[in-house]
């Protein structure tokens, strides 16, 4: 009985400490020093939230760079991947389907090597990035769709370079391009 | 693999080796009740706690009372967490208006977080209110980790003391590990994570109007504070469904690297603390080395498997279920670390890994989560293996086997076997049940041997208190919620109780002074032996199951056969 | 029981007897004592039933029959190993029983002597034994002195003296009085006499499991349960796989195959040999003429890390040796040596002989025939405490040369009107102070000098102690000598520590201290005053010549009464534990190969392509002939390895006095690595034979 009372009390103590005070404390500090980040790195334009820098979006228009395939179609409720194993027929079928589609959509040579992230669905279904190579493969199609002249094409290429993030601190992770930020930027190309 | 990939892995290993003595030394001071630099900062909190619960922190108990306290405390945590889930809709801080949770899912989740498993049959962003995430789940993330530390402290005292039945005060151990270790590290880590872009707010879910012109609901919440302890406490339960693959839960490669690092941080440092507290730092390093070798072996196989081309997808890089910012190398590193350490957080979908990489995850968990393992749990699990190793091999030096001066007798062997048996029973029997029952098979996402691997993975993860999954398996069903819940309980308390009994029994024994006739447990020979026993005893039990799951799948895949 | 001759490991008679026994041991009540083998037995019964049922149903399977046969062999082989170990003990018990023929006892009641059967004697009865009588039961001499032939229990033909009072009063039933007459008080109830206990021990009848054996049994049972789980769940995993590969459920694993797999995985090798190892450990001890009261004691012997050793008899030869002649004033050393040698020529005591040898070594004084010199040898008596020689010189004058203790010679010289010089007195004191024994030599009324008699450390003992040190065992020398002497001898013998001027209480205290510090202490003793220490020590070996009290207090009795036995006992204990560990490791390591034989065999049809060979056949790295031969080979190997290892279980693994680390590395290489590799070769060979 004594143990029960102690257990109850200490549980209450920890609930207040780690369940209430700790998250509140962290929220307070975060809102103070990293308000934008703590609130989801939102991109706001004309008082409207366009999205989050971190969360990928689906693009099917020929004037935009397309994102990776997503098992949840970029709907974050809830996030997730396909969970197909390598010996799953559906995976093989989907991959060859996506390959055909990507080639056709971007009017590429059928022998073009497609970066694998464009063929495979991401883990979160919200991956905001594609590889530099995958972006470059889409340039001609966008230039054509937007009727860009050479100057504008140069600007487009500059945008890609601008939004290509090298491995963080030169050593962490992979080189990558944020699709949403890139698309927002090319909209500004006049 | 690129140079950067290799560099990141080497940097990770170097940092773990470097941080182990620093944190280990600090924890030794904390747990021995010595002076340390956090005492002036947080000492008042500890004192406040004792005053509130009216306990003398120096009054120690025998192992049975220690165990009863532990069980009672865990039971209360379970009941509370269960209740707030099934009444979630009536509770505050629920801006997304999430409904009450089904009783069996609530049971599963409550068991899961209490046992430090953090298996999730639900999707966080569409299921749990901020109230439950914070006041329920975050709290259990702390105290379940602290419970693990308390158990290993009891074991250490059992080994280092002689002729006593006292193995410590559970409340003191719980307090000190939470207040001086878990809390400060979590505060530090969560602020860094927010700095990398992780969300930390109480806002309602935001709706974005995308460039495509449709609405995208962006989930929000106090994520960073929970993610920090989720990684540090080897809990692994994600705030969001995609866990550490979710951009809000793991925004950058740097946040990813830190998340991997802190999974191993405390379990690795505890080996040093252990060495300090049993009176030989060398002993601690030997355990560390055995763990490190097993980790590197698993990592190597996994990297090999993930970077090999195969007959199904050719030489395409395996990006299914992986994020671009992490790439293959970081996803593999994360997967091996998280399954070694009973964390269970994932930054890639293990279900989509190549069969051998998936098998490495399964084996890591099957061996009993002792490759660094859960906070505290990994080390006490390792002690069970050490006892078995010492007993089997120790006889070969012509003496009654002894470990650190303690004679290993029938009782210790019996308890070690029970601890081992608990896990194997849970994994094998429940996997068998699910593999032949319609309610077990109905949750499968993949056909062929991979489907079997999904079931095997689920029960292995639950029994090892890992919590990661071959997530294709739909486990939010009555059958899986209940069976996995039971397996988690067996895997947790079926090990903790025998281990505490061992601690109690060892404490009563005298210490035999070591001599050249003593079986050494602090040299390479022993490290090799320990690894051998872990692999043979652990491996032999599961070889048939593995051969019908990932091994046969690997062979089939290489023949280009798909299902 | 002749233990001196080397026994042949496998006597034909014992083999036949053991073969019969192994069938008799198939009783469930006996089998259940060994859980691992019991599981095999259940498997054998089930498989047999399936075979028989198959015959009636018309689908007889020769494969199942072969499995059944080999499973039965596995059980029989395990029984056989135990039976053969017991059989060796039984042969010894037989000869013991013969010595305990239905003796008649001459019981003394109220001064009247009646003849009763020995078995009717009770504790406290008094019996008379005279020349030629067999002592009817264990007891204590309360009157008289006699020489007793104890060869029936010790195998030593030289008779020993038993007398009332003192440390040599215990007599053992079954031994024979060969001279004189003694009164004996019976101290033991019938059925519990020394011989009874010995018979029980060597037969292994009352054998209880030792602590380590219990722990090991638990480990083995635990592993068996784990493997049982692995096997019983396999049909479910298999069912899934059959389904996934589109095969009918009727192809699921059959019971005989599952049983075969289980039997191969559970540690049958060590399980089958465990009790044989224990019994033969006892046996090895008996071969060294040591009787342990329990198996526990032998095991504890392996754990002992402090040995208390009596100086005399263990470290030093019981006798002192002459090492120097120190002549008195006006006497040359040679003259002294000559006289000393002359007086010792007929002295057959070791001291006397050592004087003759020293004289020859130092001064080349040759041996002479005493009677040719008209000399008479005067032997040592308790009254005179001197020995010497009387001779008649050329002038027909009688001279008396005497050697003896300082006091005896002083009175001798003074009686002859001589005087005892101070310088002699000083030399004597100085030698005594060093712990040596001074022997003073005098001729008639003149003191010639002093012979320096010294304790001689046994040859090879130093090396023995060094070996013990290598094994991590500390040696402590116990002596009544003063510290200086003790230190000198301790240094010479190379013991780690010594206790000088030790009283029995000191010994007891020392043992308690060592134990409190976590040490396990072994000692050997004989006298009544050793009893408390013997009882307190973890290993207390009583000498057979010792008192009944000492024999009761210790947990072992050394029939040879040889103090160095303690070291051998430790070695036997260590060897016993090593053998268990080695075979356990071997047994577990074996499983790896068995998996590689059986798993590919049973899973051959799963996910098979058109050629009917499934992908898991890739694991068939031994390239075994057919699935059936693979399973059979594993089962046969599993059975045969038990028989092949019986000699090892009986002899014990090779033992060398080395450190734990070296011992471990060696045993690990042989039994760990060997256990991993051997079955791969063995199973492959058997498979080749089967498919020949």
Coordinates of C-alpha atoms in Angstrom, one line a residue, chain C residues 186-655:
Chain C
X186 CA 32.2 -49.4 17.9
X187 CA 31.6 -45.9 16.8
X188 CA 29.3 -46.3 13.7
X189 CA 25.9 -47.8 13.1
X190 CA 25.7 -50.6 10.7
X191 CA 25.0 -49.6 7.1
X192 CA 26.9 -46.4 7.7
X193 CA 30.4 -47.7 8.2
X194 CA 33.3 -46.6 6.2
X195 CA 33.2 -49.6 3.9
X196 CA 29.4 -49.2 3.5
X197 CA 29.9 -45.6 2.5
X198 CA 32.7 -46.5 0.2
X199 CA 30.6 -49.1 -1.6
X200 CA 27.8 -46.7 -2.0
X201 CA 30.1 -44.1 -3.4
X202 CA 31.9 -46.2 -5.9
X203 CA 28.7 -47.7 -7.1
X204 CA 27.3 -44.3 -7.4
X205 CA 24.1 -45.5 -5.7
X206 CA 23.6 -42.5 -3.5
X207 CA 25.1 -40.1 -6.0
X208 CA 23.6 -36.7 -5.6
X209 CA 24.0 -34.0 -8.2
X210 CA 26.6 -31.5 -7.3
X211 CA 25.9 -27.7 -7.4
X212 CA 27.7 -27.3 -10.7
X213 CA 26.0 -30.3 -12.1
X214 CA 22.6 -28.9 -11.1
X215 CA 23.4 -25.6 -12.7
X216 CA 24.6 -27.3 -15.8
X217 CA 21.5 -29.5 -15.9
X218 CA 19.3 -26.3 -15.7
X219 CA 21.2 -24.8 -18.6
X220 CA 20.9 -27.9 -20.6
X221 CA 17.2 -28.2 -19.9
X222 CA 16.7 -24.6 -20.7
X223 CA 18.5 -25.0 -24.0
X224 CA 16.3 -28.0 -24.7
X225 CA 13.2 -26.0 -24.1
X226 CA 14.4 -23.3 -26.3
X227 CA 15.1 -25.8 -29.1
X228 CA 11.8 -27.4 -28.4
X229 CA 10.1 -24.1 -29.1
X230 CA 12.2 -23.7 -32.3
X231 CA 11.0 -27.1 -33.5
X232 CA 7.4 -27.0 -32.5
X233 CA 6.9 -23.7 -34.2
X234 CA 8.6 -24.8 -37.4
X235 CA 5.5 -26.5 -38.9
X236 CA 3.6 -23.2 -38.7
X237 CA 6.4 -21.3 -40.4
X238 CA 6.6 -24.2 -42.9
X239 CA 2.8 -24.1 -43.4
X240 CA 3.1 -20.4 -44.4
X241 CA 5.9 -21.2 -46.8
X242 CA 4.1 -24.1 -48.4
X243 CA 1.1 -21.9 -48.9
X244 CA 3.2 -19.1 -50.4
X245 CA 4.9 -21.5 -52.7
X246 CA 1.7 -23.1 -53.8
X247 CA 2.3 -26.5 -52.3
X248 CA -0.3 -28.6 -50.5
X249 CA -0.3 -28.7 -46.7
X250 CA 0.1 -32.4 -46.8
X251 CA 3.8 -31.7 -47.6
X252 CA 4.2 -30.2 -44.1
X253 CA 6.9 -31.5 -41.9
X254 CA 6.3 -35.0 -40.5
X255 CA 6.7 -35.8 -36.8
X256 CA 9.7 -38.1 -37.2
X257 CA 11.6 -35.4 -39.0
X258 CA 10.7 -32.9 -36.4
X259 CA 11.8 -35.3 -33.7
X260 CA 15.0 -35.9 -35.5
X261 CA 15.7 -32.2 -35.8
X262 CA 14.9 -31.7 -32.1
X263 CA 17.2 -34.5 -31.0
X264 CA 20.0 -33.2 -33.1
X265 CA 19.6 -29.7 -31.6
X266 CA 19.2 -30.4 -27.9
X267 CA 22.5 -30.9 -26.2
X268 CA 22.4 -34.8 -26.1
X269 CA 26.2 -35.1 -26.2
X270 CA 26.8 -33.5 -22.8
X271 CA 23.4 -34.6 -21.6
X272 CA 24.3 -38.2 -22.2
X273 CA 27.7 -38.0 -20.7
X274 CA 27.0 -35.7 -17.8
X275 CA 26.6 -38.4 -15.1
X276 CA 29.4 -40.5 -16.5
X277 CA 31.7 -37.5 -16.1
X278 CA 30.6 -37.1 -12.5
X279 CA 31.0 -40.7 -11.6
X280 CA 34.4 -41.0 -13.3
X281 CA 35.6 -38.0 -11.3
X282 CA 34.8 -39.9 -8.2
X283 CA 36.5 -42.9 -9.7
X284 CA 39.7 -40.9 -10.5
X285 CA 39.8 -39.8 -6.9
X286 CA 39.4 -43.4 -5.7
X287 CA 42.2 -44.4 -8.0
X288 CA 44.4 -42.0 -6.1
X289 CA 43.2 -43.7 -3.0
X290 CA 41.2 -40.8 -1.8
X291 CA 37.6 -41.3 -0.7
X292 CA 35.3 -38.3 -0.9
X293 CA 32.2 -38.2 1.1
X294 CA 30.3 -36.4 -1.7
X295 CA 30.7 -35.4 -5.3
X296 CA 30.3 -31.9 -4.1
X297 CA 33.6 -32.1 -2.3
X298 CA 35.4 -33.0 -5.6
X299 CA 33.9 -30.1 -7.3
X300 CA 34.9 -27.8 -4.5
X301 CA 38.4 -29.1 -4.8
X302 CA 38.6 -27.5 -8.2
X303 CA 37.6 -24.2 -6.7
X304 CA 40.0 -24.2 -3.8
X305 CA 42.4 -21.3 -4.1
X306 CA 44.2 -21.5 -0.8
X307 CA 45.9 -24.6 0.4
X308 CA 47.0 -25.0 4.0
X309 CA 49.8 -27.5 4.1
X310 CA 51.5 -29.0 7.1
X311 CA 55.2 -28.6 6.8
X312 CA 56.2 -32.1 7.9
X313 CA 55.5 -34.7 5.4
X314 CA 54.1 -32.4 2.8
X315 CA 56.8 -29.8 2.2
X316 CA 59.7 -31.4 4.0
X317 CA 60.6 -35.1 4.2
X318 CA 59.4 -36.2 7.6
X319 CA 63.0 -36.9 8.5
X320 CA 65.9 -34.6 9.0
X321 CA 69.2 -35.0 7.3
X322 CA 72.7 -34.4 8.5
X323 CA 74.2 -31.5 6.7
X324 CA 77.2 -30.6 8.7
X325 CA 79.7 -31.7 11.3
X326 CA 80.6 -29.0 13.8
X327 CA 83.4 -30.3 16.0
X328 CA 84.1 -29.3 19.5
X329 CA 87.4 -27.9 21.0
X330 CA 90.4 -30.0 20.2
X331 CA 88.6 -32.3 17.9
X332 CA 88.9 -32.2 14.1
X333 CA 85.8 -32.4 12.0
X334 CA 87.0 -35.6 10.5
X335 CA 87.4 -37.2 13.9
X336 CA 83.8 -36.1 14.7
X337 CA 82.6 -37.5 11.4
X338 CA 84.4 -40.7 12.0
X339 CA 82.8 -41.2 15.4
X340 CA 79.4 -40.2 14.2
X341 CA 79.6 -42.5 11.2
X342 CA 80.8 -45.4 13.4
X343 CA 77.9 -44.9 15.8
X344 CA 75.5 -44.7 12.9
X345 CA 76.6 -47.7 10.9
X346 CA 73.9 -49.9 12.2
X347 CA 71.4 -47.1 12.7
X348 CA 68.8 -47.8 10.2
X349 CA 66.9 -44.6 10.9
X350 CA 66.9 -42.0 8.0
X351 CA 68.9 -39.6 10.2
X352 CA 71.5 -42.3 10.9
X353 CA 71.8 -43.2 7.3
X354 CA 72.1 -39.6 6.4
X355 CA 75.1 -39.3 8.8
X356 CA 76.9 -42.2 7.1
X357 CA 76.3 -40.6 3.7
X358 CA 77.5 -37.2 4.8
X359 CA 80.6 -38.7 6.3
X360 CA 81.4 -40.4 3.1
X361 CA 80.7 -37.3 1.1
X362 CA 82.7 -35.0 3.2
X363 CA 85.6 -37.1 4.4
X364 CA 85.4 -40.2 2.3
X365 CA 84.9 -42.3 5.4
X366 CA 83.9 -45.8 4.2
X367 CA 81.4 -48.0 5.6
X368 CA 82.6 -50.7 8.1
X369 CA 81.1 -53.9 9.3
X370 CA 80.2 -53.3 12.9
X371 CA 80.4 -56.8 14.1
X372 CA 83.9 -57.3 12.6
X373 CA 85.1 -54.4 14.7
X374 CA 83.9 -56.0 17.9
X375 CA 81.3 -53.4 18.2
X376 CA 77.8 -53.6 19.4
X377 CA 75.1 -51.2 18.2
X378 CA 73.1 -49.6 20.9
X379 CA 69.7 -48.7 19.5
X380 CA 67.7 -45.6 20.4
X381 CA 65.2 -46.0 23.2
X382 CA 62.7 -43.7 24.6
X383 CA 64.4 -43.9 28.0
X384 CA 68.0 -43.2 26.9
X385 CA 67.1 -40.9 24.0
X386 CA 70.4 -41.8 22.5
X387 CA 71.8 -44.3 20.2
X388 CA 75.4 -45.3 19.5
X389 CA 77.9 -48.1 19.5
X390 CA 80.1 -49.8 22.1
X391 CA 83.4 -51.2 20.8
X392 CA 86.5 -52.8 22.2
X393 CA 89.7 -51.1 21.1
X394 CA 93.1 -52.7 20.5
X395 CA 93.8 -52.4 24.2
X396 CA 90.6 -54.3 25.0
X397 CA 89.1 -51.3 26.5
X398 CA 85.4 -50.6 26.0
X399 CA 84.5 -47.3 24.5
X400 CA 81.0 -45.9 24.2
X401 CA 80.1 -43.5 21.4
X402 CA 76.7 -41.9 21.8
X403 CA 74.7 -39.4 19.8
X404 CA 71.6 -37.9 20.9
X405 CA 69.8 -34.8 22.1
X406 CA 71.8 -32.2 24.0
X407 CA 70.2 -33.1 27.3
X408 CA 70.7 -36.8 26.9
X409 CA 74.4 -36.4 26.0
X410 CA 75.0 -34.0 28.8
X411 CA 73.8 -36.5 31.4
X412 CA 75.7 -39.2 29.6
X413 CA 79.0 -37.3 29.7
X414 CA 78.4 -36.1 33.2
X415 CA 77.7 -39.7 34.4
X416 CA 81.0 -40.6 32.9
X417 CA 82.6 -37.8 34.9
X418 CA 83.2 -35.6 31.9
X419 CA 82.1 -32.1 31.4
X420 CA 79.8 -30.5 28.8
X421 CA 81.7 -27.5 27.2
X422 CA 80.0 -24.2 26.8
X423 CA 80.9 -23.9 23.2
X424 CA 78.9 -27.0 22.4
X425 CA 76.0 -25.6 24.4
X426 CA 76.2 -22.4 22.3
X427 CA 76.3 -24.3 19.0
X428 CA 73.3 -26.3 20.1
X429 CA 71.4 -23.2 20.9
X430 CA 72.3 -21.5 17.7
X431 CA 71.3 -24.4 15.6
X432 CA 68.0 -24.8 17.5
X433 CA 67.4 -21.2 16.9
X434 CA 67.7 -21.7 13.2
X435 CA 65.1 -24.5 13.5
X436 CA 67.6 -27.2 12.8
X437 CA 68.0 -30.2 15.0
X438 CA 71.4 -30.5 16.7
X439 CA 72.6 -34.0 17.5
X440 CA 75.5 -34.1 19.9
X441 CA 78.1 -36.8 19.7
X442 CA 80.2 -37.9 22.6
X443 CA 82.7 -40.6 23.2
X444 CA 82.9 -41.8 26.8
X445 CA 83.4 -38.6 28.8
X446 CA 84.3 -36.3 26.0
X447 CA 81.9 -34.3 23.8
X448 CA 83.2 -34.5 20.2
X449 CA 80.9 -32.0 18.5
X450 CA 77.5 -31.5 17.0
X451 CA 75.8 -32.9 13.9
X452 CA 73.7 -30.4 12.1
X453 CA 70.4 -32.1 11.2
X454 CA 68.2 -30.1 9.0
X455 CA 64.7 -30.3 7.5
X456 CA 65.0 -31.2 3.9
X457 CA 62.5 -29.8 1.5
X458 CA 61.1 -32.5 -0.7
X459 CA 62.5 -32.7 -4.2
X460 CA 60.2 -31.3 -6.8
X461 CA 57.9 -29.6 -4.3
X462 CA 59.1 -26.2 -5.3
X463 CA 58.1 -26.8 -8.8
X464 CA 54.8 -28.2 -7.6
X465 CA 54.1 -25.0 -5.8
X466 CA 55.1 -23.0 -8.8
X467 CA 52.5 -24.9 -10.8
X468 CA 49.9 -24.2 -8.2
X469 CA 50.7 -20.6 -8.3
X470 CA 50.2 -20.7 -12.1
X471 CA 46.7 -22.0 -11.5
X472 CA 46.1 -19.2 -9.1
X473 CA 46.3 -21.3 -5.9
X474 CA 48.0 -19.8 -2.9
X475 CA 49.9 -22.2 -0.6
X476 CA 50.3 -21.6 3.1
X477 CA 52.7 -23.7 5.1
X478 CA 51.7 -24.5 8.6
X479 CA 54.4 -25.4 11.1
X480 CA 55.0 -25.5 14.8
X481 CA 58.5 -24.2 14.2
X482 CA 59.5 -20.7 15.1
X483 CA 59.1 -17.8 12.6
X484 CA 62.8 -17.8 11.6
X485 CA 62.9 -21.5 10.8
X486 CA 59.5 -21.4 9.1
X487 CA 60.6 -18.4 7.0
X488 CA 63.8 -20.2 5.9
X489 CA 61.9 -23.4 4.9
X490 CA 59.1 -21.4 3.3
X491 CA 61.5 -19.6 1.2
X492 CA 63.3 -22.7 0.2
X493 CA 60.1 -24.5 -0.7
X494 CA 58.6 -21.6 -2.5
X495 CA 55.3 -21.4 -0.6
X496 CA 53.4 -18.1 -0.8
X497 CA 52.9 -17.7 2.9
X498 CA 53.5 -19.6 6.2
X499 CA 52.2 -19.8 9.7
X500 CA 54.8 -20.3 12.3
X501 CA 54.2 -21.7 15.8
X502 CA 50.7 -22.5 14.6
X503 CA 48.2 -23.9 17.0
X504 CA 45.0 -25.7 15.9
X505 CA 43.1 -22.5 16.9
X506 CA 45.4 -20.5 14.7
X507 CA 44.6 -22.8 11.8
X508 CA 40.9 -22.5 12.3
X509 CA 41.2 -18.7 12.5
X510 CA 43.3 -18.5 9.4
X511 CA 40.7 -20.6 7.5
X512 CA 37.9 -18.4 8.6
X513 CA 39.8 -15.3 7.6
X514 CA 40.6 -16.6 4.2
X515 CA 37.0 -17.6 3.7
X516 CA 35.7 -14.2 4.8
X517 CA 37.9 -12.8 2.0
X518 CA 36.2 -15.0 -0.5
X519 CA 38.7 -17.7 -0.7
X520 CA 38.0 -21.4 -0.7
X521 CA 40.4 -23.3 1.6
X522 CA 41.7 -26.8 1.4
X523 CA 43.7 -28.5 4.1
X524 CA 44.8 -32.0 5.1
X525 CA 45.1 -33.1 8.7
X526 CA 45.2 -36.1 10.9
X527 CA 45.0 -35.4 14.6
X528 CA 41.9 -34.8 16.8
X529 CA 42.9 -31.2 17.2
X530 CA 42.7 -30.8 13.4
X531 CA 39.0 -31.7 13.4
X532 CA 37.6 -28.2 13.8
X533 CA 39.8 -26.9 11.0
X534 CA 39.0 -29.8 8.8
X535 CA 35.4 -29.2 9.3
X536 CA 35.7 -25.5 8.6
X537 CA 37.8 -25.9 5.5
X538 CA 36.0 -26.2 2.2
X539 CA 38.1 -29.2 1.4
X540 CA 39.2 -31.1 4.5
X541 CA 41.2 -34.3 3.8
X542 CA 41.7 -36.5 6.7
X543 CA 44.5 -39.0 6.7
X544 CA 43.4 -42.6 7.1
X545 CA 45.9 -43.0 9.9
X546 CA 44.2 -40.2 11.7
X547 CA 41.7 -40.2 14.4
X548 CA 38.1 -41.0 13.9
X549 CA 37.2 -37.5 14.8
X550 CA 39.4 -36.1 12.1
X551 CA 37.9 -38.6 9.6
X552 CA 34.4 -37.6 10.5
X553 CA 35.2 -33.9 10.3
X554 CA 36.8 -33.8 6.8
X555 CA 35.0 -34.4 3.6
X556 CA 37.6 -36.7 2.1
X557 CA 39.8 -39.4 3.5
X558 CA 43.2 -40.2 2.1
X559 CA 43.9 -43.9 2.4
X560 CA 47.6 -43.5 1.8
X561 CA 47.8 -40.8 4.4
X562 CA 50.1 -38.9 2.1
X563 CA 49.9 -35.2 2.7
X564 CA 50.8 -34.2 -0.9
X565 CA 47.5 -35.8 -1.9
X566 CA 45.8 -32.5 -1.4
X567 CA 47.4 -31.2 -4.6
X568 CA 46.3 -34.2 -6.6
X569 CA 42.8 -33.8 -5.3
X570 CA 42.7 -30.2 -6.5
X571 CA 43.8 -31.4 -9.9
X572 CA 41.1 -34.1 -10.1
X573 CA 38.5 -31.5 -9.1
X574 CA 39.7 -29.1 -11.8
X575 CA 39.8 -31.8 -14.4
X576 CA 36.2 -32.8 -13.6
X577 CA 34.9 -29.2 -14.1
X578 CA 37.0 -28.8 -17.3
X579 CA 35.6 -32.0 -18.8
X580 CA 32.1 -30.8 -18.2
X581 CA 32.7 -27.4 -19.7
X582 CA 34.6 -28.8 -22.7
X583 CA 31.9 -31.2 -23.6
X584 CA 29.1 -28.6 -23.1
X585 CA 30.9 -26.3 -25.5
X586 CA 31.5 -29.1 -27.9
X587 CA 27.8 -30.1 -27.7
X588 CA 26.5 -26.6 -28.4
X589 CA 29.0 -25.9 -31.2
X590 CA 27.9 -29.1 -32.9
X591 CA 24.4 -27.6 -33.6
X592 CA 25.7 -25.3 -36.3
X593 CA 26.6 -28.2 -38.6
X594 CA 23.4 -30.0 -37.9
X595 CA 21.3 -27.1 -39.0
X596 CA 23.3 -26.9 -42.2
X597 CA 22.5 -30.6 -42.8
X598 CA 18.8 -30.6 -41.8
X599 CA 17.4 -27.2 -42.8
X600 CA 18.2 -27.5 -46.6
X601 CA 17.0 -31.1 -46.5
X602 CA 13.6 -30.3 -45.1
X603 CA 13.1 -27.2 -47.1
X604 CA 14.1 -28.5 -50.5
X605 CA 10.7 -28.3 -52.0
X606 CA 9.9 -24.8 -50.8
X607 CA 9.6 -22.2 -53.5
X608 CA 11.1 -24.7 -55.9
X609 CA 11.3 -24.0 -59.6
X610 CA 10.8 -26.6 -62.3
X611 CA 13.7 -28.8 -61.3
X612 CA 12.1 -29.3 -57.8
X613 CA 15.1 -27.9 -55.9
X614 CA 14.2 -24.9 -53.8
X615 CA 16.6 -22.0 -53.1
X616 CA 17.4 -23.2 -49.6
X617 CA 19.5 -26.0 -51.0
X618 CA 22.1 -23.3 -51.3
X619 CA 22.6 -23.9 -47.6
X620 CA 23.6 -27.6 -48.3
X621 CA 27.2 -26.7 -48.1
X622 CA 28.2 -30.2 -47.1
X623 CA 26.7 -31.3 -50.4
X624 CA 24.9 -34.2 -48.8
X625 CA 23.4 -36.9 -51.0
X626 CA 19.6 -36.7 -50.4
X627 CA 17.3 -35.0 -48.0
X628 CA 16.7 -38.3 -46.2
X629 CA 20.3 -39.2 -46.0
X630 CA 21.1 -35.7 -44.7
X631 CA 18.7 -36.0 -41.8
X632 CA 19.7 -39.6 -41.1
X633 CA 23.4 -38.7 -41.1
X634 CA 22.9 -35.9 -38.6
X635 CA 20.9 -38.2 -36.3
X636 CA 23.5 -41.0 -36.6
X637 CA 26.4 -38.6 -35.9
X638 CA 24.5 -37.3 -32.9
X639 CA 24.2 -40.8 -31.5
X640 CA 27.7 -42.0 -32.3
X641 CA 29.4 -39.0 -31.0
X642 CA 28.2 -40.0 -27.5
X643 CA 29.9 -43.3 -27.7
X644 CA 33.1 -41.8 -29.2
X645 CA 33.3 -39.4 -26.3
X646 CA 32.8 -41.9 -23.6
X647 CA 36.6 -42.5 -23.1
X648 CA 37.1 -38.7 -22.9
X649 CA 34.3 -38.5 -20.3
X650 CA 35.9 -41.2 -18.3
X651 CA 39.5 -40.1 -18.5
X652 CA 38.7 -36.4 -18.3
X653 CA 40.2 -33.8 -20.6
X654 CA 43.9 -33.5 -20.6
X655 CA 44.9 -31.5 -17.6

